[in-house]
Amino acid sequence: MTTAKITAADIKTHGLSNDEYKKILEVLGREPNLVELGIFSVMWSEHCSYKSSKKWLKTLPTTAPWVICGPGENAGVIDIGEGLAAIFKMESHNHPSFIEPYQGAATGVGGILRDVFTMGARPIANMNALRFGSPDHPKTRHLVSGVVAGIAGYGNCVGVPTVGGEVNFHASYNGNILVNAMTVGLAKQDKIFYSAAAGAGNPVVYVGSKTGRDGIHGATMASAEFDANSEEKRPTVQVGDPFTEKLLIEACMELMATDAIQSIQDMGAAGLTSSSFEMASKGGMGVELEMEKVPQREEGMTPYEMMLSESQERMLIILKPGKEDIARAIFEKWELDFAVIGHLTTTGRMILKFHGEVVCDLPIDPLAQASPEYDRPWTPTRRQSILEAKDVKDVAWPEALKTLIGCPDLASRKWVYEQYDHMVMADTCQRPGGDAAVVRIHGSNRGLAISTDVTPRYVLADPLEGGKQAVAETWRNITAVGGRPLAITDNLNFGNPQKPEIMGQIVEAIKGIGEACKGLDYPVISGNVSLYNETDGNPIMPTPAIGGVGLIDNLDTMMTVPFKAEKEIILLAGQAGGGWLGQSLYLREICGQEKGAPPPVDLLHERRVGDFVRSMIHGKKLTACHDLSDGGLMVALAEMALSGDVGCELKNVAGHARLFGEDQGRYVLTVKTSDLAGVKAAATAANVALEEIGATGGTAIALNGASVALADLRKLHEGWFPGYMARPA
Amino acid sequence: MRAGVVVFPGSNCDRDVAVALSQSTGKKTAMIWHRDTDLPDLDLIVVPGGFSYGDYLRCGAMGAHSPVMQEIKRRAEKGTRVLGICNGFQIITEAGLVPGVLMRNAGLKYVCKDVFLRVEDSQSAFTARYNAGQIVRIPIGHGEGNYFADDETLDRLEGEGLVAFRYATPTGEITLDANPNGSQRNIAGVFNKSRTVLGMMPHPERLSDPKLGGTDGRAMFDALVETLA
Amino acid sequence: MKAKVHITLKNGVLDPQGKAVEHALHGQGFKGVSDVRQGKFIELKLTGSDKAKAKAEVEEMCKKLLANTVIENFSVEVTD
Amino acid sequence: MKAKVHITLKNGVLDPQGKAVEHALHGQGFKGVSDVRQGKFIELKLTGSDKAKAKAEVEEMCKKLLANTVIENFSVEVTD
Ligand SMILES: Nc1ncnc2c1ncn2[C@@H]1O[C@H](COP(=O)(O)OP(=O)(O)O)[C@@H](O)[C@H]1O
Ligand SMILES: [Mg+2]
């Protein structure tokens, strides 16, 4: 084996600490070579090993009778009845999207799609949760336009509808935008594929695109060995090829319908290294690869480069014995590369050969077991005191509403989602713009409801309550369309975990998420952690994005946001009174302040109100429903009025705290007069507060003698995004 | 009616339109692989939406040269009805079955939304269930739907009544604002000379089911079944 | 041998991309720019050594696939 | 003055367009073709008469807007 001496610089450029290097020496009993060092660095990276977060992630509730597979596989799996499973996960592509927004976001979509279809699921919906810097920041417009175009460019071409998501702006993301993409897929329960390799001698097969020098660890630049042709060998940005991904989906689906696959995994971050390593490790197997057989895009690639390349649109498959020809024929039909690059062994070692020479020989289990796990020091976030409504400026409601409905965080996202094909597959029953997206389970009258949410300003002020709130909001959004919330995926975006206050945010947010999952019977089945989101020591706001999935058993009862007709009764369900202005958008946008404790989430109340609302929806008692979130009651009403193009006349509500407070666990409902008594009685029986606050009708929102025309609100609401994007930088 | 849908490697509305067709025909829709040249007997061939071969060079360019398209051209000459939707429209223009070209949207962005169309001509197997002048709501989803042809061609198309649909306001006005992509004269769909081939950017199969929010698209498939039964 | 192919929009055909680029350039303060037109540039390798023949072949490729001659012009240059 | 700008992908960067075009050319029977790369070609008009200055300005445009320098190279040529 060639052994170029590992230098201190090599260790550093591979992102390993001295302690970690010592551990490597212990595990190996000798010095690693560069290939091996590269593999260690990848396997022990934060991304692959979760070394800072593992201890805390273990505390999350991950089971329920309907959970088929929790965290640990490429994506989580839940039982949705009739022999079917929903498979989903969310993943970040933050850093690449900041460097190259179009390709960064595009390859983020490609990556999460592979995580889902590698398990046997046909992807049926994509979501994206995006956070950008302040709209005034010189880079923001360029990043928004590139990221959205990238998501569209990839998702539209592969033919998976992008049905929802979130977009927020805040200065804390100026140097670190967040691009979190989620995919939901559908599989038959008896056709789910896992990644644990088994069967000594079974062929290891590489399919998809060729391997190039994309995204190879920066070490290739610094290391002396690669200096000669630095221009040629420079690590490059990964470019997505959605057409190849589409072929890969179809080819994998076709192969999965046969009985040829023993196990399968996509090549995600750290490509061939993590896929082969994880598959072997999970199955307690060894693996031997012949690196020259890896399909290569460029000449003169080294095993180091092939192992660390992050070229997109590739998968690794362990075939059952004798199935090579069946598999090859399918991939050739779809005009994709197909190569048997090695086989499984019983040695428990990873052996890489290059033209016959052994270039890497690592023990798999010890390496996996010795992977670092840190209990990083953390300090709890200092809580802020509760802000009294009387200490907050009271602005006339029409002015406040106009400001809020057209502010960057609340303005219509049409400019974004009209660039996404959200209708392909012809099963989108609720398009973007509502509370949760709804996609039909093909060929049935059932649907999946999907929502992504988090309110970072709440998490910053109180990570525990903020973590709870994020989970609860997805639960509420799913409930509002009539869905039964089943499980979540999470994408934990934070700053540098080596700072105790950031680690504190992580620990407490996870605790909050866990509490909400428990309280709502809504387990975590997959997720992703993205740390070190800081520039010049300025961390992002803690942003644990949650993606929730629920089931609608009968699409005939699906509920939507718009007011449907004139003269219907408007009701406010949940917590009477209200008036929580701390950390509200009203406070930020109208008063220019970001302070106070965020609204607490009472999980028992949440559940009681949500279950009541859902039962009313299922009983066909409601005509419209919308949960309250950013901007509180008035914003929710305005959204219902605008989307239905029906105004409303309000009563029994007054004061900025009542109108714009962001108390949790509440919904606005409309009912026909004839159903009012029944709904009221049901609320009383369910111990849910229900206030009558007005009636629909007219072309304005009217309250206490003042009114705002819907036409004016619409201009503000729909005008901001296109206006902002059209302005020259 | 025997209907078939072409499947290119990057087609992604093939299943959608097959489902919509089956709903109207009550029969299974035949799926035709892009390398097939030996096609079954068909009354209608649909070239569906998607990104045929990735569409990286020019939308529809590679699809137009595929083996199956040569056969479809022959069938079209014999009068078999051909419907090109979205990418299918791009392909059949590239293949010369209908005149014109679909260029990049004037706004340079992909646009997915419902639009209103004014039915310009109801004298075809495709549009027989609509009335000329009727306004229908059908979704679009494309980045390159900007219909272009020279003035002479456009005048001829209009003169011969070969414009099938135009982008319009909900009340039927043909305005700049109603035009989502910059198409010449707001053209959303055109026929060939004999009205046996129709190319259109909007997706009738996306609003052929009340669960998806509307059924204006279904009338096209029903009309085909009625005429070609 | 290598071939370079330029594909440009015909005169009189509206070029939305060119127009958008021009607009953006003006927005960036490049005021003296006008008549921006965007086309494609394709490079490829060819076997053989007969340049004239190669040129004819690439022109054939343009007509058949690379360009849409309804709206586009092309030009081909072959070098070693 | 006129400027011609060529924008091409850097070496090593995946070129799905080029790959697809090559594939299609093979499918059309042009078997001798390889290494197809697809780039952009932009033409524009400029006021003024100082060629060196104009070139520098167009290069600035490339850096700022026309090219994505993370993955693309550009070259500028100015003529009368
Ligand atoms: N990036 C995005 N992509 C697609 N749809 C989006 C995106 N951002 C927001 N939306 C859609 O816009 C609507 C409003 O979003 P949001 O204000 O976050 O809703 P909510 O307050 O109900 O969670 C939702 O339907 C959402 O799915
Ligand atoms: Mg909501």
Short mmCIF file of N, CA and C in Angstrom, two decimals, chain A residues 370-466:
data_model
loop_
_atom_site.label_atom_id
_atom_site.label_comp_id
_atom_site.label_asym_id
_atom_site.label_seq_id
_atom_site.Cartn_x
_atom_site.Cartn_y
_atom_site.Cartn_z
N ALA A 370 -16.03 3.66 17.00
CA ALA A 370 -15.17 4.67 17.61
C ALA A 370 -15.54 6.08 17.17
N SER A 371 -16.55 6.17 16.31
CA SER A 371 -16.90 7.50 15.81
C SER A 371 -17.25 8.40 16.98
N PRO A 372 -16.70 9.59 16.96
CA PRO A 372 -16.80 10.46 18.13
C PRO A 372 -18.25 10.83 18.47
N GLU A 373 -18.51 10.98 19.75
CA GLU A 373 -19.80 11.48 20.20
C GLU A 373 -19.49 12.45 21.33
N TYR A 374 -19.93 13.68 21.20
CA TYR A 374 -19.58 14.68 22.18
C TYR A 374 -20.76 15.05 23.06
N ASP A 375 -20.43 15.28 24.31
CA ASP A 375 -21.41 15.88 25.20
C ASP A 375 -20.95 17.31 25.39
N ARG A 376 -21.25 18.13 24.42
CA ARG A 376 -20.70 19.48 24.45
C ARG A 376 -21.35 20.30 25.55
N PRO A 377 -20.55 21.13 26.18
CA PRO A 377 -21.11 21.97 27.25
C PRO A 377 -22.17 22.91 26.70
N TRP A 378 -23.20 23.12 27.50
CA TRP A 378 -24.25 24.02 27.03
C TRP A 378 -24.81 24.85 28.17
N THR A 379 -25.28 26.02 27.80
CA THR A 379 -25.93 26.87 28.79
C THR A 379 -27.34 27.16 28.33
N PRO A 380 -28.28 27.13 29.28
CA PRO A 380 -29.67 27.40 28.89
C PRO A 380 -29.83 28.84 28.40
N THR A 381 -30.73 29.05 27.50
CA THR A 381 -31.00 30.39 27.00
C THR A 381 -31.69 31.21 28.08
N ARG A 382 -31.22 32.42 28.28
CA ARG A 382 -31.85 33.27 29.30
C ARG A 382 -33.25 33.67 28.85
N ARG A 383 -34.22 33.39 29.64
CA ARG A 383 -35.59 33.69 29.28
C ARG A 383 -35.86 35.19 29.39
N GLN A 384 -36.72 35.67 28.52
CA GLN A 384 -37.11 37.06 28.59
C GLN A 384 -38.44 37.17 29.33
N SER A 385 -38.68 38.34 29.88
CA SER A 385 -39.91 38.47 30.65
C SER A 385 -41.10 38.65 29.71
N ILE A 386 -42.25 38.35 30.23
CA ILE A 386 -43.47 38.45 29.43
C ILE A 386 -43.78 39.93 29.18
N LEU A 387 -44.06 40.23 27.93
CA LEU A 387 -44.35 41.60 27.55
C LEU A 387 -45.84 41.87 27.74
N GLU A 388 -46.15 42.89 28.53
CA GLU A 388 -47.56 43.23 28.75
C GLU A 388 -48.10 43.99 27.54
N ALA A 389 -49.30 43.69 27.16
CA ALA A 389 -49.90 44.35 26.00
C ALA A 389 -49.94 45.87 26.19
N LYS A 390 -50.15 46.29 27.42
CA LYS A 390 -50.28 47.72 27.65
C LYS A 390 -48.96 48.46 27.41
N ASP A 391 -47.86 47.72 27.37
CA ASP A 391 -46.56 48.34 27.11
C ASP A 391 -46.21 48.37 25.62
N VAL A 392 -47.15 47.93 24.80
CA VAL A 392 -46.90 47.91 23.36
C VAL A 392 -47.80 48.95 22.69
N LYS A 393 -47.21 49.73 21.82
CA LYS A 393 -47.94 50.79 21.12
C LYS A 393 -49.18 50.23 20.41
N ASP A 394 -50.31 50.89 20.57
CA ASP A 394 -51.55 50.44 19.93
C ASP A 394 -51.80 51.28 18.68
N VAL A 395 -51.61 50.67 17.53
CA VAL A 395 -51.78 51.37 16.26
C VAL A 395 -53.16 51.02 15.70
N ALA A 396 -53.81 51.98 15.07
CA ALA A 396 -55.14 51.73 14.49
C ALA A 396 -55.08 50.48 13.61
N TRP A 397 -56.07 49.58 13.80
CA TRP A 397 -55.95 48.27 13.16
C TRP A 397 -55.83 48.31 11.64
N PRO A 398 -56.55 49.23 10.93
CA PRO A 398 -56.41 49.19 9.46
C PRO A 398 -54.96 49.43 9.02
N GLU A 399 -54.29 50.36 9.70
CA GLU A 399 -52.90 50.64 9.34
C GLU A 399 -52.01 49.44 9.64
N ALA A 400 -52.21 48.88 10.83
CA ALA A 400 -51.39 47.74 11.25
C ALA A 400 -51.59 46.56 10.29
N LEU A 401 -52.85 46.32 9.94
CA LEU A 401 -53.13 45.17 9.06
C LEU A 401 -52.48 45.38 7.70
N LYS A 402 -52.58 46.61 7.18
CA LYS A 402 -51.99 46.87 5.87
C LYS A 402 -50.48 46.66 5.90
N THR A 403 -49.88 47.13 6.97
CA THR A 403 -48.42 46.95 7.07
C THR A 403 -48.06 45.46 7.14
N LEU A 404 -48.80 44.74 7.97
CA LEU A 404 -48.46 43.32 8.17
C LEU A 404 -48.71 42.48 6.91
N ILE A 405 -49.84 42.69 6.28
CA ILE A 405 -50.21 41.81 5.16
C ILE A 405 -49.26 41.97 3.98
N GLY A 406 -48.55 43.11 3.96
CA GLY A 406 -47.60 43.33 2.86
C GLY A 406 -46.15 43.28 3.32
N CYS A 407 -45.91 42.79 4.53
CA CYS A 407 -44.51 42.75 5.00
C CYS A 407 -43.83 41.49 4.45
N PRO A 408 -42.50 41.53 4.34
CA PRO A 408 -41.79 40.42 3.68
C PRO A 408 -42.16 39.04 4.21
N ASP A 409 -42.40 38.89 5.50
CA ASP A 409 -42.68 37.56 6.03
C ASP A 409 -44.13 37.12 5.86
N LEU A 410 -45.01 38.04 5.51
CA LEU A 410 -46.42 37.65 5.36
C LEU A 410 -46.97 37.85 3.96
N ALA A 411 -46.24 38.56 3.12
CA ALA A 411 -46.74 38.80 1.77
C ALA A 411 -46.94 37.47 1.05
N SER A 412 -47.79 37.47 0.05
CA SER A 412 -48.08 36.25 -0.71
C SER A 412 -46.80 35.66 -1.31
N ARG A 413 -46.70 34.35 -1.29
CA ARG A 413 -45.54 33.62 -1.84
C ARG A 413 -45.79 33.16 -3.27
N LYS A 414 -46.81 33.74 -3.90
CA LYS A 414 -47.15 33.34 -5.25
C LYS A 414 -45.94 33.44 -6.20
N TRP A 415 -45.19 34.52 -6.04
CA TRP A 415 -44.03 34.71 -6.91
C TRP A 415 -43.12 33.47 -6.83
N VAL A 416 -43.07 32.86 -5.66
CA VAL A 416 -42.22 31.67 -5.48
C VAL A 416 -42.91 30.44 -6.06
N TYR A 417 -44.11 30.17 -5.60
CA TYR A 417 -44.65 28.85 -5.95
C TYR A 417 -45.20 28.76 -7.35
N GLU A 418 -45.42 29.89 -8.00
CA GLU A 418 -45.82 29.79 -9.40
C GLU A 418 -44.65 29.34 -10.29
N GLN A 419 -43.47 29.40 -9.74
CA GLN A 419 -42.33 28.89 -10.52
C GLN A 419 -42.15 27.39 -10.35
N TYR A 420 -42.86 26.84 -9.38
CA TYR A 420 -42.79 25.40 -9.15
C TYR A 420 -43.96 24.72 -9.83
N ASP A 421 -43.70 23.64 -10.51
CA ASP A 421 -44.80 22.83 -11.03
C ASP A 421 -45.42 22.13 -9.83
N HIS A 422 -46.55 22.65 -9.37
CA HIS A 422 -47.17 22.03 -8.19
C HIS A 422 -48.35 21.14 -8.58
N MET A 423 -48.54 20.93 -9.88
CA MET A 423 -49.70 20.13 -10.29
C MET A 423 -49.34 18.83 -11.00
N VAL A 424 -48.09 18.67 -11.39
CA VAL A 424 -47.72 17.46 -12.12
C VAL A 424 -48.05 16.24 -11.25
N MET A 425 -48.37 15.16 -11.85
CA MET A 425 -48.84 13.91 -11.24
C MET A 425 -50.35 13.92 -11.03
N ALA A 426 -50.94 15.11 -11.26
CA ALA A 426 -52.40 15.24 -11.22
C ALA A 426 -53.04 14.64 -9.98
N ASP A 427 -52.42 14.90 -8.84
CA ASP A 427 -53.01 14.47 -7.58
C ASP A 427 -52.99 15.59 -6.54
N THR A 428 -52.64 16.79 -6.96
CA THR A 428 -52.55 17.88 -5.99
C THR A 428 -53.95 18.43 -5.72
N CYS A 429 -54.48 18.10 -4.57
CA CYS A 429 -55.85 18.52 -4.23
C CYS A 429 -55.84 19.84 -3.49
N GLN A 430 -54.73 20.16 -2.86
CA GLN A 430 -54.63 21.48 -2.26
C GLN A 430 -53.27 22.04 -2.63
N ARG A 431 -53.31 23.09 -3.44
CA ARG A 431 -52.09 23.69 -3.98
C ARG A 431 -51.45 24.60 -2.93
N PRO A 432 -50.25 25.09 -3.21
CA PRO A 432 -49.63 26.02 -2.26
C PRO A 432 -50.53 27.22 -2.02
N GLY A 433 -50.43 27.78 -0.83
CA GLY A 433 -51.23 28.94 -0.50
C GLY A 433 -52.21 28.68 0.63
N GLY A 434 -52.44 27.41 0.93
CA GLY A 434 -53.34 27.07 2.02
C GLY A 434 -52.55 26.74 3.28
N ASP A 435 -53.20 26.07 4.24
CA ASP A 435 -52.51 25.73 5.48
C ASP A 435 -51.56 24.57 5.30
N ALA A 436 -52.03 23.50 4.71
CA ALA A 436 -51.16 22.36 4.40
C ALA A 436 -51.44 21.98 2.95
N ALA A 437 -50.43 21.49 2.29
CA ALA A 437 -50.64 20.98 0.94
C ALA A 437 -51.32 19.62 1.07
N VAL A 438 -52.15 19.29 0.10
CA VAL A 438 -52.77 17.96 0.11
C VAL A 438 -52.54 17.28 -1.23
N VAL A 439 -51.92 16.13 -1.17
CA VAL A 439 -51.76 15.33 -2.38
C VAL A 439 -52.54 14.04 -2.21
N ARG A 440 -53.26 13.69 -3.26
CA ARG A 440 -54.06 12.47 -3.22
C ARG A 440 -53.16 11.26 -3.31
N ILE A 441 -53.54 10.22 -2.62
CA ILE A 441 -52.88 8.93 -2.78
C ILE A 441 -53.43 8.35 -4.07
N HIS A 442 -52.56 8.21 -5.06
CA HIS A 442 -53.01 7.97 -6.43
C HIS A 442 -54.02 6.83 -6.51
N GLY A 443 -55.08 7.09 -7.23
CA GLY A 443 -56.09 6.06 -7.44
C GLY A 443 -57.03 5.85 -6.28
N SER A 444 -56.97 6.71 -5.27
CA SER A 444 -57.85 6.53 -4.11
C SER A 444 -58.56 7.84 -3.81
N ASN A 445 -59.35 7.83 -2.78
CA ASN A 445 -60.00 9.06 -2.34
C ASN A 445 -59.40 9.50 -1.00
N ARG A 446 -58.15 9.11 -0.77
CA ARG A 446 -57.46 9.52 0.45
C ARG A 446 -56.31 10.44 0.06
N GLY A 447 -55.82 11.20 1.05
CA GLY A 447 -54.74 12.12 0.71
C GLY A 447 -53.77 12.31 1.85
N LEU A 448 -52.58 12.79 1.52
CA LEU A 448 -51.61 13.16 2.54
C LEU A 448 -51.60 14.67 2.67
N ALA A 449 -51.59 15.15 3.90
CA ALA A 449 -51.50 16.58 4.17
C ALA A 449 -50.08 16.85 4.68
N ILE A 450 -49.46 17.89 4.14
CA ILE A 450 -48.05 18.13 4.45
C ILE A 450 -47.84 19.61 4.77
N SER A 451 -47.05 19.86 5.81
CA SER A 451 -46.76 21.26 6.15
C SER A 451 -45.36 21.37 6.75
N THR A 452 -44.64 22.44 6.42
CA THR A 452 -43.36 22.68 7.10
C THR A 452 -43.46 23.99 7.86
N ASP A 453 -42.94 24.01 9.06
CA ASP A 453 -43.04 25.21 9.89
C ASP A 453 -41.92 25.30 10.92
N VAL A 454 -41.60 26.53 11.26
CA VAL A 454 -40.86 26.87 12.46
C VAL A 454 -40.90 28.39 12.54
N THR A 455 -40.91 28.91 13.75
CA THR A 455 -40.90 30.37 13.94
C THR A 455 -39.60 30.72 14.67
N PRO A 456 -38.54 30.97 13.92
CA PRO A 456 -37.21 31.11 14.53
C PRO A 456 -37.15 32.18 15.63
N ARG A 457 -37.92 33.26 15.49
CA ARG A 457 -37.83 34.28 16.55
C ARG A 457 -38.33 33.75 17.89
N TYR A 458 -39.28 32.83 17.85
CA TYR A 458 -39.73 32.21 19.10
C TYR A 458 -38.61 31.32 19.66
N VAL A 459 -37.97 30.58 18.76
CA VAL A 459 -36.94 29.63 19.22
C VAL A 459 -35.77 30.40 19.83
N LEU A 460 -35.44 31.52 19.22
CA LEU A 460 -34.34 32.34 19.74
C LEU A 460 -34.67 32.83 21.15
N ALA A 461 -35.89 33.27 21.35
CA ALA A 461 -36.28 33.81 22.65
C ALA A 461 -36.43 32.71 23.69
N ASP A 462 -36.88 31.56 23.26
CA ASP A 462 -37.09 30.44 24.19
C ASP A 462 -37.08 29.14 23.39
N PRO A 463 -35.91 28.52 23.30
CA PRO A 463 -35.78 27.34 22.42
C PRO A 463 -36.76 26.24 22.78
N LEU A 464 -37.09 26.08 24.04
CA LEU A 464 -37.98 25.00 24.42
C LEU A 464 -39.40 25.27 23.89
N GLU A 465 -39.93 26.45 24.19
CA GLU A 465 -41.27 26.78 23.70
C GLU A 465 -41.26 26.86 22.17
N GLY A 466 -40.18 27.40 21.61
CA GLY A 466 -40.08 27.54 20.16
C GLY A 466 -40.04 26.18 19.48
#
